[in-house]
Short mmCIF file of C-alpha atoms in Angstrom, two decimals:
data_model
loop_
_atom_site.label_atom_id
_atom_site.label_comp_id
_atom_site.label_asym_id
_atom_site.label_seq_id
_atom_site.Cartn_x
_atom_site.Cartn_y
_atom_site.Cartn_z
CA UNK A 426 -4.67 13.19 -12.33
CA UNK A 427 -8.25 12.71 -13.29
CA UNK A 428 -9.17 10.48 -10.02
CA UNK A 429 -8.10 10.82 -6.24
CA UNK A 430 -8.40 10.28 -3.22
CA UNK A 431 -9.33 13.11 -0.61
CA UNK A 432 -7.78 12.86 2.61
CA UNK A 433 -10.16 15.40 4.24
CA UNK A 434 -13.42 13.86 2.95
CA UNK A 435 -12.36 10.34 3.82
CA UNK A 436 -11.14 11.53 7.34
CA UNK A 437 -14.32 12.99 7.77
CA UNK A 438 -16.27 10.29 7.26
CA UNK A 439 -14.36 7.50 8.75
CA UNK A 440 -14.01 9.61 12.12
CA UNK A 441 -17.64 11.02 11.84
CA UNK A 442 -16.33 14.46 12.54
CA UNK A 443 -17.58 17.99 10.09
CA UNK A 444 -16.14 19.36 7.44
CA UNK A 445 -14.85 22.26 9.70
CA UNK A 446 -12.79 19.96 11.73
CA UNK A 447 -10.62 18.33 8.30
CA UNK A 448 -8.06 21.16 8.13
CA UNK A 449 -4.77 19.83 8.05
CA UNK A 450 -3.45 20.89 11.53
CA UNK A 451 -6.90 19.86 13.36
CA UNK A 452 -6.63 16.25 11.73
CA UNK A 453 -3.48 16.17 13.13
CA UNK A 454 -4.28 17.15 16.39
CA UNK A 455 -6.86 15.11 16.78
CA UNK A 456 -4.98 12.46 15.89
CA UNK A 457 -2.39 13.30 18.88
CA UNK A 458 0.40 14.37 16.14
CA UNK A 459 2.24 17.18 16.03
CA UNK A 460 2.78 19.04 12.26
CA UNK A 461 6.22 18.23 11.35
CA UNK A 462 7.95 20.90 9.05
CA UNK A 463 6.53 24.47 7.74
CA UNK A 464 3.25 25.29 7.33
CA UNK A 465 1.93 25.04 3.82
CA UNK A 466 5.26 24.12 1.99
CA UNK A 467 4.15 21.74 -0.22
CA UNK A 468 6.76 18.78 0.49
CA UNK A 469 6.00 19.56 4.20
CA UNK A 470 1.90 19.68 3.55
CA UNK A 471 2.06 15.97 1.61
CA UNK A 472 4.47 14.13 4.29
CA UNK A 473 1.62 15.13 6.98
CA UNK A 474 -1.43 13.96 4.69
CA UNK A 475 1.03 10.80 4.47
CA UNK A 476 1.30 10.52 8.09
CA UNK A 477 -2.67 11.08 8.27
CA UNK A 478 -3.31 8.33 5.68
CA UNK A 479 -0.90 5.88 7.14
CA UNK A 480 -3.10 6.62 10.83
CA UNK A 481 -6.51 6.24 8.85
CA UNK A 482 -5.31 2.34 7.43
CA UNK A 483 -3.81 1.37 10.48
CA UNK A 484 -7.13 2.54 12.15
CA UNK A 485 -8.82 0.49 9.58
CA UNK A 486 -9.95 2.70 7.18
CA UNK A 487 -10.79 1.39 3.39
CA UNK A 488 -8.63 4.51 1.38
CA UNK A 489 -10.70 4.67 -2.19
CA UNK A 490 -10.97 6.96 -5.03
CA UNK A 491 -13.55 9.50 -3.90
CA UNK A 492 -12.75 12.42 -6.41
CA UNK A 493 -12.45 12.20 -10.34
CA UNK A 494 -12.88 15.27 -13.11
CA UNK A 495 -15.39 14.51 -15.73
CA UNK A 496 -15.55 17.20 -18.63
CA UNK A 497 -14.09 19.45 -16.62
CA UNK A 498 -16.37 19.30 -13.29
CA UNK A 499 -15.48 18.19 -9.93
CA UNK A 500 -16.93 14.84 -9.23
CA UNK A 501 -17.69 12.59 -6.07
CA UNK A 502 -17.47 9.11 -6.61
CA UNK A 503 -19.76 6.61 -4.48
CA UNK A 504 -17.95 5.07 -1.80
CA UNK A 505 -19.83 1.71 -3.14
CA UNK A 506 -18.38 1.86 -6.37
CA UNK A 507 -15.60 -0.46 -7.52
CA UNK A 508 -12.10 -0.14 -7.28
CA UNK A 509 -11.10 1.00 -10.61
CA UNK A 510 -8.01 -0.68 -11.96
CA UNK A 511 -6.94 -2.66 -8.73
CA UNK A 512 -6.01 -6.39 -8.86
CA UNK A 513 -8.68 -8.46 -7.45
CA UNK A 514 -6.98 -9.91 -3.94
CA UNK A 515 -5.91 -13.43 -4.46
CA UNK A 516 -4.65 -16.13 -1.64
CA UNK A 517 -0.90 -15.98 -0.90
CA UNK A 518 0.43 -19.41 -2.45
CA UNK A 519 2.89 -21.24 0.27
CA UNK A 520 5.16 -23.54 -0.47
CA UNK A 521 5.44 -27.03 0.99
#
């Protein structure tokens, strides 16, 4: 993957809350959720950030690309910048 999205930095600033409080179980938490599996198994990490993501959109939350590598260095991308490769939206089309 050479672009992504991170769930902690997003949370963070969509909620307004510090860095400190972006750790997986505290999002939860604050979220009123409880952590559902074992703590850091992988499978069991990912369904939770899931969970948290589907809570951020329903919220309202814009999910974008705000990581990328570059040469080899960690990159933030600027929450202004385009959507890279997504379909411009377009008007359902109803049929009479």
């Amino acid at each position: 993957a050479k672009k992504w999205i991170n769930i902690r930095k997003s949370y963070g600033n969509f909620y307004k809350v510090p860095r400190n409080q972006t750790k997986l179980t505290i999002m939860l938490e604050k979220l009123g959720m409880n952590y559902d599996g074992r703590p850091h198994s992988g499978l069991d990490d990912s369904k939770n950030i899931a969970r948290i993501a589907i809570r951020m959109l329903q919220d309202g939350c814009e999910l974008r690309v705000n990581e990328r590598m570059h040469a080899g260095q960690l990159m933030t991308v600027s929450s202004s910048a385009p959507l890279e490769g997504a379909p411009a939206p377009q008007m359902p089309r109803y049929r009479n």
